[in-house]
């Protein structure tokens, strides 16, 4: 149950960690499963994939059907070239054949063999996928279900049952600082005289060298930074049919021109935060390469606040970025273990809310905040996202998702600043805020949890 920084921050492609990255991971796991079945090579002829719950309702807008096809063709989210997607899908649509390693050629028609089930979701989770392997006469050879639970994480039903008691399992992990809650994290830090980033690094080094961990953190930031740079260079209309215009590039150029006049407004710094976040999420919406942070839908918040730290804070350096990412991942792991980072489970409070809390904690740590101030920063940011619904218009990660990331970044910086002005003592503990988010998610109606059947998704007038 130890959640690595590299589980929280995974390099992949847009537009969704739960609906695009997760399904590709699930396909890979299923193909590996088939390779171990007896006599499958002689019997198998066709494969089908049924999408349930949120995966069905917003699967088209999130390109879940495309992700399934790409995964069946051997693509993985961390290595797939976004420019190769269209040619691969065209080839499959024409040939209607798969050639997976270790298996015979399989019939697969993308139009009929990716099935959208618009009925009730499966009981275990709203993002279920049922895989079926059929024989020459259509007989069932194998049937298996995977769940995409947010942030690119994929589990079976058995794995989900085994990890529900996350606190107890985290206590038994073979790492130096097995904290499963913010309270435990603060207590361990106080006893050891260590910062949150130092404890997180020590945990990561239980399985890798410090040099490997630091190199991995640098790769993560490099991917985030590259995504910002691509986003502020992009122009045109985002795919999907809403005709949403890419704005980050135009805003960025305006900010550059205004900066040369030596008459900037003080609040212009918020525009920089916004443009960095929007750049990432416009890239995500176009299917570009992004980093789950902790999800694709919330991928812009942490890169934006990290870039703000690097470009606008005195004495910022690479070591500060590592501290930022390690601290943010520690907070993200606690949220995931005790509540959720999935919009399909708890709404956008679990996506942008979690990202904002992680970013606030990371910035506070990078600026020299104490562990208590870091925990306070995360709590402030998360508290002021409680109740936020996930209601993407048209099932696309565009409206209101792109601007939501910009505001999540602004809240993160504000939260970090407020925490740094205090001594770390505060009224609502982070653990209490996380539990409130979990309970709110349970009470929230399904139409507000990434199904596009409520909220803005049904109240935007088409022009």
PDB file of N, CA and C in Angstrom, residues 157-256:
ATOM      1  N   UNK A 157     -11.104  -6.559  -8.483  1.00  0.00           N
ATOM      2  CA  UNK A 157     -11.997  -6.479  -7.324  1.00  0.00           C
ATOM      3  C   UNK A 157     -11.310  -7.032  -6.075  1.00  0.00           C
ATOM      4  N   UNK A 158     -10.541  -8.092  -6.236  1.00  0.00           N
ATOM      5  CA  UNK A 158      -9.826  -8.668  -5.093  1.00  0.00           C
ATOM      6  C   UNK A 158      -8.803  -7.687  -4.546  1.00  0.00           C
ATOM      7  N   UNK A 159      -8.088  -7.028  -5.439  1.00  0.00           N
ATOM      8  CA  UNK A 159      -7.101  -6.039  -4.998  1.00  0.00           C
ATOM      9  C   UNK A 159      -7.774  -4.875  -4.286  1.00  0.00           C
ATOM     10  N   UNK A 160      -8.951  -4.490  -4.762  1.00  0.00           N
ATOM     11  CA  UNK A 160      -9.675  -3.402  -4.126  1.00  0.00           C
ATOM     12  C   UNK A 160     -10.088  -3.787  -2.708  1.00  0.00           C
ATOM     13  N   UNK A 161     -10.572  -5.022  -2.535  1.00  0.00           N
ATOM     14  CA  UNK A 161     -10.952  -5.483  -1.191  1.00  0.00           C
ATOM     15  C   UNK A 161      -9.745  -5.516  -0.269  1.00  0.00           C
ATOM     16  N   UNK A 162      -8.616  -5.940  -0.802  1.00  0.00           N
ATOM     17  CA  UNK A 162      -7.414  -6.109   0.019  1.00  0.00           C
ATOM     18  C   UNK A 162      -6.785  -4.797   0.445  1.00  0.00           C
ATOM     19  N   UNK A 163      -7.126  -3.701  -0.237  1.00  0.00           N
ATOM     20  CA  UNK A 163      -6.492  -2.412   0.088  1.00  0.00           C
ATOM     21  C   UNK A 163      -7.441  -1.434   0.762  1.00  0.00           C
ATOM     22  N   UNK A 164      -8.642  -1.883   1.105  1.00  0.00           N
ATOM     23  CA  UNK A 164      -9.599  -0.948   1.712  1.00  0.00           C
ATOM     24  C   UNK A 164      -9.158  -0.502   3.099  1.00  0.00           C
ATOM     25  N   UNK A 165      -8.506  -1.390   3.836  1.00  0.00           N
ATOM     26  CA  UNK A 165      -8.025  -0.993   5.161  1.00  0.00           C
ATOM     27  C   UNK A 165      -6.629  -0.407   5.017  1.00  0.00           C
ATOM     28  N   UNK A 166      -6.554   0.731   4.334  1.00  0.00           N
ATOM     29  CA  UNK A 166      -5.266   1.301   3.939  1.00  0.00           C
ATOM     30  C   UNK A 166      -4.404   1.682   5.129  1.00  0.00           C
ATOM     31  N   UNK A 167      -5.004   2.201   6.191  1.00  0.00           N
ATOM     32  CA  UNK A 167      -4.207   2.661   7.315  1.00  0.00           C
ATOM     33  C   UNK A 167      -3.392   1.516   7.921  1.00  0.00           C
ATOM     34  N   UNK A 168      -4.045   0.377   8.182  1.00  0.00           N
ATOM     35  CA  UNK A 168      -3.343  -0.747   8.803  1.00  0.00           C
ATOM     36  C   UNK A 168      -2.269  -1.295   7.890  1.00  0.00           C
ATOM     37  N   UNK A 169      -2.556  -1.357   6.589  1.00  0.00           N
ATOM     38  CA  UNK A 169      -1.573  -1.918   5.675  1.00  0.00           C
ATOM     39  C   UNK A 169      -0.374  -0.991   5.543  1.00  0.00           C
ATOM     40  N   UNK A 170      -0.609   0.308   5.562  1.00  0.00           N
ATOM     41  CA  UNK A 170       0.512   1.235   5.463  1.00  0.00           C
ATOM     42  C   UNK A 170       1.427   1.129   6.681  1.00  0.00           C
ATOM     43  N   UNK A 171       0.842   0.835   7.844  1.00  0.00           N
ATOM     44  CA  UNK A 171       1.650   0.706   9.046  1.00  0.00           C
ATOM     45  C   UNK A 171       2.646  -0.444   8.928  1.00  0.00           C
ATOM     46  N   UNK A 172       2.287  -1.447   8.130  1.00  0.00           N
ATOM     47  CA  UNK A 172       3.134  -2.632   8.022  1.00  0.00           C
ATOM     48  C   UNK A 172       4.131  -2.563   6.873  1.00  0.00           C
ATOM     49  N   UNK A 173       4.195  -1.431   6.211  1.00  0.00           N
ATOM     50  CA  UNK A 173       5.105  -1.326   5.078  1.00  0.00           C
ATOM     51  C   UNK A 173       6.555  -1.284   5.548  1.00  0.00           C
ATOM     52  N   UNK A 174       7.419  -1.865   4.737  1.00  0.00           N
ATOM     53  CA  UNK A 174       8.835  -1.923   5.088  1.00  0.00           C
ATOM     54  C   UNK A 174       9.532  -0.658   4.613  1.00  0.00           C
ATOM     55  N   UNK A 175       9.112   0.470   5.169  1.00  0.00           N
ATOM     56  CA  UNK A 175       9.732   1.764   4.880  1.00  0.00           C
ATOM     57  C   UNK A 175      10.022   2.449   6.216  1.00  0.00           C
ATOM     58  N   UNK A 176      10.976   3.370   6.251  1.00  0.00           N
ATOM     59  CA  UNK A 176      11.348   3.993   7.530  1.00  0.00           C
ATOM     60  C   UNK A 176      10.232   4.799   8.187  1.00  0.00           C
ATOM     61  N   UNK A 177       9.371   5.431   7.356  1.00  0.00           N
ATOM     62  CA  UNK A 177       8.333   6.314   7.896  1.00  0.00           C
ATOM     63  C   UNK A 177       6.978   5.937   7.284  1.00  0.00           C
ATOM     64  N   UNK A 178       6.331   4.891   7.813  1.00  0.00           N
ATOM     65  CA  UNK A 178       5.090   4.383   7.210  1.00  0.00           C
ATOM     66  C   UNK A 178       3.845   5.148   7.663  1.00  0.00           C
ATOM     67  N   UNK A 179       3.822   6.465   7.422  1.00  0.00           N
ATOM     68  CA  UNK A 179       2.663   7.251   7.854  1.00  0.00           C
ATOM     69  C   UNK A 179       1.487   7.028   6.909  1.00  0.00           C
ATOM     70  N   UNK A 180       0.312   6.834   7.524  1.00  0.00           N
ATOM     71  CA  UNK A 180      -0.919   6.641   6.749  1.00  0.00           C
ATOM     72  C   UNK A 180      -1.882   7.806   6.916  1.00  0.00           C
ATOM     73  N   UNK A 181      -1.510   8.786   7.717  1.00  0.00           N
ATOM     74  CA  UNK A 181      -2.356   9.957   7.950  1.00  0.00           C
ATOM     75  C   UNK A 181      -1.459  11.156   8.170  1.00  0.00           C
ATOM     76  N   UNK A 182      -2.050  12.330   8.104  1.00  0.00           N
ATOM     77  CA  UNK A 182      -1.281  13.552   8.359  1.00  0.00           C
ATOM     78  C   UNK A 182      -0.820  13.605   9.818  1.00  0.00           C
ATOM     79  N   UNK A 183      -1.661  13.129  10.720  1.00  0.00           N
ATOM     80  CA  UNK A 183      -1.282  13.119  12.131  1.00  0.00           C
ATOM     81  C   UNK A 183      -0.035  12.263  12.341  1.00  0.00           C
ATOM     82  N   UNK A 184      -0.035  11.055  11.777  1.00  0.00           N
ATOM     83  CA  UNK A 184       1.140  10.196  11.892  1.00  0.00           C
ATOM     84  C   UNK A 184       2.360  10.846  11.251  1.00  0.00           C
ATOM     85  N   UNK A 185       2.169  11.485  10.121  1.00  0.00           N
ATOM     86  CA  UNK A 185       3.266  12.143   9.415  1.00  0.00           C
ATOM     87  C   UNK A 185       3.911  13.213  10.297  1.00  0.00           C
ATOM     88  N   UNK A 186       3.098  14.034  10.944  1.00  0.00           N
ATOM     89  CA  UNK A 186       3.633  15.084  11.805  1.00  0.00           C
ATOM     90  C   UNK A 186       4.331  14.487  13.033  1.00  0.00           C
ATOM     91  N   UNK A 187       3.735  13.438  13.597  1.00  0.00           N
ATOM     92  CA  UNK A 187       4.348  12.814  14.773  1.00  0.00           C
ATOM     93  C   UNK A 187       5.695  12.192  14.434  1.00  0.00           C
ATOM     94  N   UNK A 188       5.766  11.493  13.297  1.00  0.00           N
ATOM     95  CA  UNK A 188       7.019  10.866  12.896  1.00  0.00           C
ATOM     96  C   UNK A 188       8.081  11.909  12.581  1.00  0.00           C
ATOM     97  N   UNK A 189       7.672  12.979  11.924  1.00  0.00           N
ATOM     98  CA  UNK A 189       8.615  14.043  11.605  1.00  0.00           C
ATOM     99  C   UNK A 189       9.174  14.695  12.847  1.00  0.00           C
ATOM    100  N   UNK A 190       8.309  14.894  13.851  1.00  0.00           N
ATOM    101  CA  UNK A 190       8.758  15.524  15.097  1.00  0.00           C
ATOM    102  C   UNK A 190       9.729  14.622  15.836  1.00  0.00           C
ATOM    103  N   UNK A 191       9.419  13.318  15.909  1.00  0.00           N
ATOM    104  CA  UNK A 191      10.308  12.394  16.613  1.00  0.00           C
ATOM    105  C   UNK A 191      11.665  12.283  15.933  1.00  0.00           C
ATOM    106  N   UNK A 192      11.640  12.243  14.590  1.00  0.00           N
ATOM    107  CA  UNK A 192      12.884  12.029  13.839  1.00  0.00           C
ATOM    108  C   UNK A 192      13.634  13.318  13.546  1.00  0.00           C
ATOM    109  N   UNK A 193      12.989  14.453  13.740  1.00  0.00           N
ATOM    110  CA  UNK A 193      13.614  15.715  13.374  1.00  0.00           C
ATOM    111  C   UNK A 193      13.791  15.857  11.878  1.00  0.00           C
ATOM    112  N   UNK A 194      12.837  15.308  11.114  1.00  0.00           N
ATOM    113  CA  UNK A 194      12.919  15.305   9.647  1.00  0.00           C
ATOM    114  C   UNK A 194      11.768  16.101   9.041  1.00  0.00           C
ATOM    115  N   UNK A 195      12.035  16.678   7.883  1.00  0.00           N
ATOM    116  CA  UNK A 195      10.961  17.309   7.120  1.00  0.00           C
ATOM    117  C   UNK A 195      10.141  16.235   6.422  1.00  0.00           C
ATOM    118  N   UNK A 196       8.969  16.623   5.919  1.00  0.00           N
ATOM    119  CA  UNK A 196       8.121  15.690   5.176  1.00  0.00           C
ATOM    120  C   UNK A 196       8.855  15.187   3.939  1.00  0.00           C
ATOM    121  N   UNK A 197       9.546  16.079   3.247  1.00  0.00           N
ATOM    122  CA  UNK A 197      10.288  15.678   2.044  1.00  0.00           C
ATOM    123  C   UNK A 197      11.396  14.690   2.399  1.00  0.00           C
ATOM    124  N   UNK A 198      12.080  14.890   3.516  1.00  0.00           N
ATOM    125  CA  UNK A 198      13.144  13.975   3.924  1.00  0.00           C
ATOM    126  C   UNK A 198      12.587  12.596   4.252  1.00  0.00           C
ATOM    127  N   UNK A 199      11.435  12.552   4.916  1.00  0.00           N
ATOM    128  CA  UNK A 199      10.812  11.259   5.215  1.00  0.00           C
ATOM    129  C   UNK A 199      10.351  10.563   3.938  1.00  0.00           C
ATOM    130  N   UNK A 200       9.750  11.326   3.030  1.00  0.00           N
ATOM    131  CA  UNK A 200       9.280  10.740   1.775  1.00  0.00           C
ATOM    132  C   UNK A 200      10.454  10.207   0.959  1.00  0.00           C
ATOM    133  N   UNK A 201      11.563  10.949   0.929  1.00  0.00           N
ATOM    134  CA  UNK A 201      12.747  10.494   0.203  1.00  0.00           C
ATOM    135  C   UNK A 201      13.295   9.208   0.825  1.00  0.00           C
ATOM    136  N   UNK A 202      13.336   9.147   2.153  1.00  0.00           N
ATOM    137  CA  UNK A 202      13.817   7.934   2.822  1.00  0.00           C
ATOM    138  C   UNK A 202      12.939   6.739   2.477  1.00  0.00           C
ATOM    139  N   UNK A 203      11.623   6.948   2.401  1.00  0.00           N
ATOM    140  CA  UNK A 203      10.718   5.857   2.010  1.00  0.00           C
ATOM    141  C   UNK A 203      10.975   5.413   0.581  1.00  0.00           C
ATOM    142  N   UNK A 204      11.166   6.373  -0.316  1.00  0.00           N
ATOM    143  CA  UNK A 204      11.434   6.028  -1.718  1.00  0.00           C
ATOM    144  C   UNK A 204      12.748   5.253  -1.838  1.00  0.00           C
ATOM    145  N   UNK A 205      13.712   5.604  -0.999  1.00  0.00           N
ATOM    146  CA  UNK A 205      15.040   4.977  -1.071  1.00  0.00           C
ATOM    147  C   UNK A 205      15.056   3.571  -0.484  1.00  0.00           C
ATOM    148  N   UNK A 206      13.918   3.104   0.035  1.00  0.00           N
ATOM    149  CA  UNK A 206      13.822   1.711   0.460  1.00  0.00           C
ATOM    150  C   UNK A 206      13.889   0.771  -0.736  1.00  0.00           C
ATOM    151  N   UNK A 207      13.572   1.294  -1.935  1.00  0.00           N
ATOM    152  CA  UNK A 207      13.569   0.462  -3.135  1.00  0.00           C
ATOM    153  C   UNK A 207      14.456   1.011  -4.243  1.00  0.00           C
ATOM    154  N   UNK A 208      15.049   2.169  -4.050  1.00  0.00           N
ATOM    155  CA  UNK A 208      15.907   2.773  -5.077  1.00  0.00           C
ATOM    156  C   UNK A 208      16.955   3.634  -4.394  1.00  0.00           C
ATOM    157  N   UNK A 209      18.026   3.925  -5.118  1.00  0.00           N
ATOM    158  CA  UNK A 209      19.085   4.773  -4.566  1.00  0.00           C
ATOM    159  C   UNK A 209      18.644   6.230  -4.592  1.00  0.00           C
ATOM    160  N   UNK A 210      19.244   7.072  -3.758  1.00  0.00           N
ATOM    161  CA  UNK A 210      18.912   8.503  -3.803  1.00  0.00           C
ATOM    162  C   UNK A 210      19.142   9.104  -5.185  1.00  0.00           C
ATOM    163  N   UNK A 211      20.180   8.655  -5.865  1.00  0.00           N
ATOM    164  CA  UNK A 211      20.466   9.170  -7.207  1.00  0.00           C
ATOM    165  C   UNK A 211      19.354   8.802  -8.175  1.00  0.00           C
ATOM    166  N   UNK A 212      18.843   7.574  -8.054  1.00  0.00           N
ATOM    167  CA  UNK A 212      17.749   7.143  -8.939  1.00  0.00           C
ATOM    168  C   UNK A 212      16.473   7.916  -8.649  1.00  0.00           C
ATOM    169  N   UNK A 213      16.199   8.129  -7.373  1.00  0.00           N
ATOM    170  CA  UNK A 213      14.990   8.877  -7.015  1.00  0.00           C
ATOM    171  C   UNK A 213      15.081  10.311  -7.523  1.00  0.00           C
ATOM    172  N   UNK A 214      16.223  10.955  -7.288  1.00  0.00           N
ATOM    173  CA  UNK A 214      16.385  12.337  -7.746  1.00  0.00           C
ATOM    174  C   UNK A 214      16.309  12.438  -9.266  1.00  0.00           C
ATOM    175  N   UNK A 215      16.892  11.466  -9.959  1.00  0.00           N
ATOM    176  CA  UNK A 215      16.810  11.464 -11.426  1.00  0.00           C
ATOM    177  C   UNK A 215      15.362  11.312 -11.875  1.00  0.00           C
ATOM    178  N   UNK A 216      14.601  10.470 -11.165  1.00  0.00           N
ATOM    179  CA  UNK A 216      13.189  10.305 -11.498  1.00  0.00           C
ATOM    180  C   UNK A 216      12.394  11.567 -11.257  1.00  0.00           C
ATOM    181  N   UNK A 217      12.676  12.255 -10.141  1.00  0.00           N
ATOM    182  CA  UNK A 217      11.998  13.518  -9.859  1.00  0.00           C
ATOM    183  C   UNK A 217      12.318  14.562 -10.920  1.00  0.00           C
ATOM    184  N   UNK A 218      13.567  14.581 -11.362  1.00  0.00           N
ATOM    185  CA  UNK A 218      13.962  15.539 -12.405  1.00  0.00           C
ATOM    186  C   UNK A 218      13.250  15.233 -13.720  1.00  0.00           C
ATOM    187  N   UNK A 219      13.058  13.936 -14.017  1.00  0.00           N
ATOM    188  CA  UNK A 219      12.327  13.557 -15.241  1.00  0.00           C
ATOM    189  C   UNK A 219      10.874  14.010 -15.157  1.00  0.00           C
ATOM    190  N   UNK A 220      10.279  13.830 -13.988  1.00  0.00           N
ATOM    191  CA  UNK A 220       8.883  14.250 -13.803  1.00  0.00           C
ATOM    192  C   UNK A 220       8.743  15.752 -14.029  1.00  0.00           C
ATOM    193  N   UNK A 221       9.622  16.538 -13.396  1.00  0.00           N
ATOM    194  CA  UNK A 221       9.536  17.983 -13.582  1.00  0.00           C
ATOM    195  C   UNK A 221       9.829  18.371 -15.023  1.00  0.00           C
ATOM    196  N   UNK A 222      10.782  17.710 -15.656  1.00  0.00           N
ATOM    197  CA  UNK A 222      11.084  18.022 -17.046  1.00  0.00           C
ATOM    198  C   UNK A 222       9.866  17.784 -17.936  1.00  0.00           C
ATOM    199  N   UNK A 223       9.128  16.696 -17.670  1.00  0.00           N
ATOM    200  CA  UNK A 223       7.923  16.414 -18.459  1.00  0.00           C
ATOM    201  C   UNK A 223       6.842  17.452 -18.195  1.00  0.00           C
ATOM    202  N   UNK A 224       6.689  17.860 -16.932  1.00  0.00           N
ATOM    203  CA  UNK A 224       5.708  18.899 -16.604  1.00  0.00           C
ATOM    204  C   UNK A 224       6.068  20.218 -17.278  1.00  0.00           C
ATOM    205  N   UNK A 225       7.344  20.596 -17.184  1.00  0.00           N
ATOM    206  CA  UNK A 225       7.801  21.863 -17.757  1.00  0.00           C
ATOM    207  C   UNK A 225       7.642  21.867 -19.279  1.00  0.00           C
ATOM    208  N   UNK A 226       7.971  20.724 -19.890  1.00  0.00           N
ATOM    209  CA  UNK A 226       7.825  20.616 -21.345  1.00  0.00           C
ATOM    210  C   UNK A 226       6.358  20.751 -21.754  1.00  0.00           C
ATOM    211  N   UNK A 227       5.471  20.225 -20.929  1.00  0.00           N
ATOM    212  CA  UNK A 227       4.037  20.328 -21.226  1.00  0.00           C
ATOM    213  C   UNK A 227       3.577  21.780 -21.171  1.00  0.00           C
ATOM    214  N   UNK A 228       4.070  22.530 -20.175  1.00  0.00           N
ATOM    215  CA  UNK A 228       3.754  23.960 -20.116  1.00  0.00           C
ATOM    216  C   UNK A 228       4.242  24.656 -21.384  1.00  0.00           C
ATOM    217  N   UNK A 229       5.464  24.368 -21.769  1.00  0.00           N
ATOM    218  CA  UNK A 229       6.045  25.045 -22.938  1.00  0.00           C
ATOM    219  C   UNK A 229       5.304  24.703 -24.225  1.00  0.00           C
ATOM    220  N   UNK A 230       4.888  23.460 -24.362  1.00  0.00           N
ATOM    221  CA  UNK A 230       4.081  23.105 -25.542  1.00  0.00           C
ATOM    222  C   UNK A 230       2.749  23.829 -25.508  1.00  0.00           C
ATOM    223  N   UNK A 231       2.164  23.903 -24.312  1.00  0.00           N
ATOM    224  CA  UNK A 231       0.853  24.531 -24.194  1.00  0.00           C
ATOM    225  C   UNK A 231       0.862  26.006 -24.520  1.00  0.00           C
ATOM    226  N   UNK A 232       1.915  26.723 -24.122  1.00  0.00           N
ATOM    227  CA  UNK A 232       1.954  28.160 -24.409  1.00  0.00           C
ATOM    228  C   UNK A 232       2.394  28.433 -25.839  1.00  0.00           C
ATOM    229  N   UNK A 233       2.733  27.374 -26.563  1.00  0.00           N
ATOM    230  CA  UNK A 233       3.055  27.516 -27.994  1.00  0.00           C
ATOM    231  C   UNK A 233       1.899  27.082 -28.881  1.00  0.00           C
ATOM    232  N   UNK A 234       0.877  26.485 -28.273  1.00  0.00           N
ATOM    233  CA  UNK A 234      -0.224  25.933 -29.055  1.00  0.00           C
ATOM    234  C   UNK A 234      -1.275  26.972 -29.406  1.00  0.00           C
ATOM    235  N   UNK A 235      -1.940  26.721 -30.510  1.00  0.00           N
ATOM    236  CA  UNK A 235      -3.022  27.595 -30.973  1.00  0.00           C
ATOM    237  C   UNK A 235      -4.100  26.741 -31.627  1.00  0.00           C
ATOM    238  N   UNK A 236      -5.243  27.346 -31.882  1.00  0.00           N
ATOM    239  CA  UNK A 236      -6.300  26.653 -32.594  1.00  0.00           C
ATOM    240  C   UNK A 236      -7.426  26.198 -31.682  1.00  0.00           C
ATOM    241  N   UNK A 237      -8.208  25.238 -32.181  1.00  0.00           N
ATOM    242  CA  UNK A 237      -9.405  24.743 -31.503  1.00  0.00           C
ATOM    243  C   UNK A 237      -9.126  23.356 -30.942  1.00  0.00           C
ATOM    244  N   UNK A 238      -9.570  23.135 -29.713  1.00  0.00           N
ATOM    245  CA  UNK A 238      -9.396  21.826 -29.097  1.00  0.00           C
ATOM    246  C   UNK A 238     -10.342  20.814 -29.736  1.00  0.00           C
ATOM    247  N   UNK A 239      -9.934  19.546 -29.818  1.00  0.00           N
ATOM    248  CA  UNK A 239     -10.788  18.526 -30.431  1.00  0.00           C
ATOM    249  C   UNK A 239     -11.983  18.188 -29.550  1.00  0.00           C
ATOM    250  N   UNK A 240     -13.004  17.575 -30.142  1.00  0.00           N
ATOM    251  CA  UNK A 240     -14.129  17.085 -29.363  1.00  0.00           C
ATOM    252  C   UNK A 240     -15.477  17.666 -29.735  1.00  0.00           C
ATOM    253  N   UNK A 241     -15.513  18.789 -30.459  1.00  0.00           N
ATOM    254  CA  UNK A 241     -16.789  19.308 -30.926  1.00  0.00           C
ATOM    255  C   UNK A 241     -17.323  20.514 -30.182  1.00  0.00           C
ATOM    256  N   UNK A 242     -16.747  20.856 -29.023  1.00  0.00           N
ATOM    257  CA  UNK A 242     -17.216  22.040 -28.312  1.00  0.00           C
ATOM    258  C   UNK A 242     -16.674  23.331 -28.913  1.00  0.00           C
ATOM    259  N   UNK A 243     -15.663  23.211 -29.746  1.00  0.00           N
ATOM    260  CA  UNK A 243     -15.013  24.347 -30.402  1.00  0.00           C
ATOM    261  C   UNK A 243     -14.394  25.315 -29.378  1.00  0.00           C
ATOM    262  N   UNK A 244     -13.812  24.740 -28.335  1.00  0.00           N
ATOM    263  CA  UNK A 244     -13.133  25.544 -27.320  1.00  0.00           C
ATOM    264  C   UNK A 244     -11.784  25.997 -27.870  1.00  0.00           C
ATOM    265  N   UNK A 245     -11.539  27.290 -27.790  1.00  0.00           N
ATOM    266  CA  UNK A 245     -10.301  27.862 -28.317  1.00  0.00           C
ATOM    267  C   UNK A 245      -9.172  27.711 -27.305  1.00  0.00           C
ATOM    268  N   UNK A 246      -7.984  27.335 -27.798  1.00  0.00           N
ATOM    269  CA  UNK A 246      -6.805  27.334 -26.941  1.00  0.00           C
ATOM    270  C   UNK A 246      -6.429  28.795 -26.651  1.00  0.00           C
ATOM    271  N   UNK A 247      -6.309  29.132 -25.365  1.00  0.00           N
ATOM    272  CA  UNK A 247      -6.069  30.526 -24.976  1.00  0.00           C
ATOM    273  C   UNK A 247      -4.713  30.771 -24.350  1.00  0.00           C
ATOM    274  N   UNK A 248      -4.054  29.717 -23.867  1.00  0.00           N
ATOM    275  CA  UNK A 248      -2.832  29.907 -23.093  1.00  0.00           C
ATOM    276  C   UNK A 248      -1.759  30.649 -23.888  1.00  0.00           C
ATOM    277  N   UNK A 249      -1.583  30.291 -25.150  1.00  0.00           N
ATOM    278  CA  UNK A 249      -0.548  30.917 -25.966  1.00  0.00           C
ATOM    279  C   UNK A 249      -0.771  32.408 -26.127  1.00  0.00           C
ATOM    280  N   UNK A 250      -2.008  32.801 -26.375  1.00  0.00           N
ATOM    281  CA  UNK A 250      -2.334  34.215 -26.562  1.00  0.00           C
ATOM    282  C   UNK A 250      -2.153  34.994 -25.264  1.00  0.00           C
ATOM    283  N   UNK A 251      -2.607  34.416 -24.147  1.00  0.00           N
ATOM    284  CA  UNK A 251      -2.443  35.093 -22.854  1.00  0.00           C
ATOM    285  C   UNK A 251      -0.966  35.228 -22.506  1.00  0.00           C
ATOM    286  N   UNK A 252      -0.205  34.189 -22.781  1.00  0.00           N
ATOM    287  CA  UNK A 252       1.233  34.216 -22.496  1.00  0.00           C
ATOM    288  C   UNK A 252       1.919  35.355 -23.246  1.00  0.00           C
ATOM    289  N   UNK A 253       1.603  35.508 -24.513  1.00  0.00           N
ATOM    290  CA  UNK A 253       2.227  36.577 -25.299  1.00  0.00           C
ATOM    291  C   UNK A 253       1.825  37.952 -24.782  1.00  0.00           C
ATOM    292  N   UNK A 254       0.591  38.095 -24.331  1.00  0.00           N
ATOM    293  CA  UNK A 254       0.154  39.368 -23.750  1.00  0.00           C
ATOM    294  C   UNK A 254       0.926  39.670 -22.479  1.00  0.00           C
ATOM    295  N   UNK A 255       1.146  38.655 -21.645  1.00  0.00           N
ATOM    296  CA  UNK A 255       1.897  38.848 -20.408  1.00  0.00           C
ATOM    297  C   UNK A 255       3.340  39.238 -20.692  1.00  0.00           C
ATOM    298  N   UNK A 256       3.920  38.640 -21.723  1.00  0.00           N
ATOM    299  CA  UNK A 256       5.299  38.988 -22.110  1.00  0.00           C
ATOM    300  C   UNK A 256       5.363  40.455 -22.538  1.00  0.00           C
TER     301      UNK A 256
END
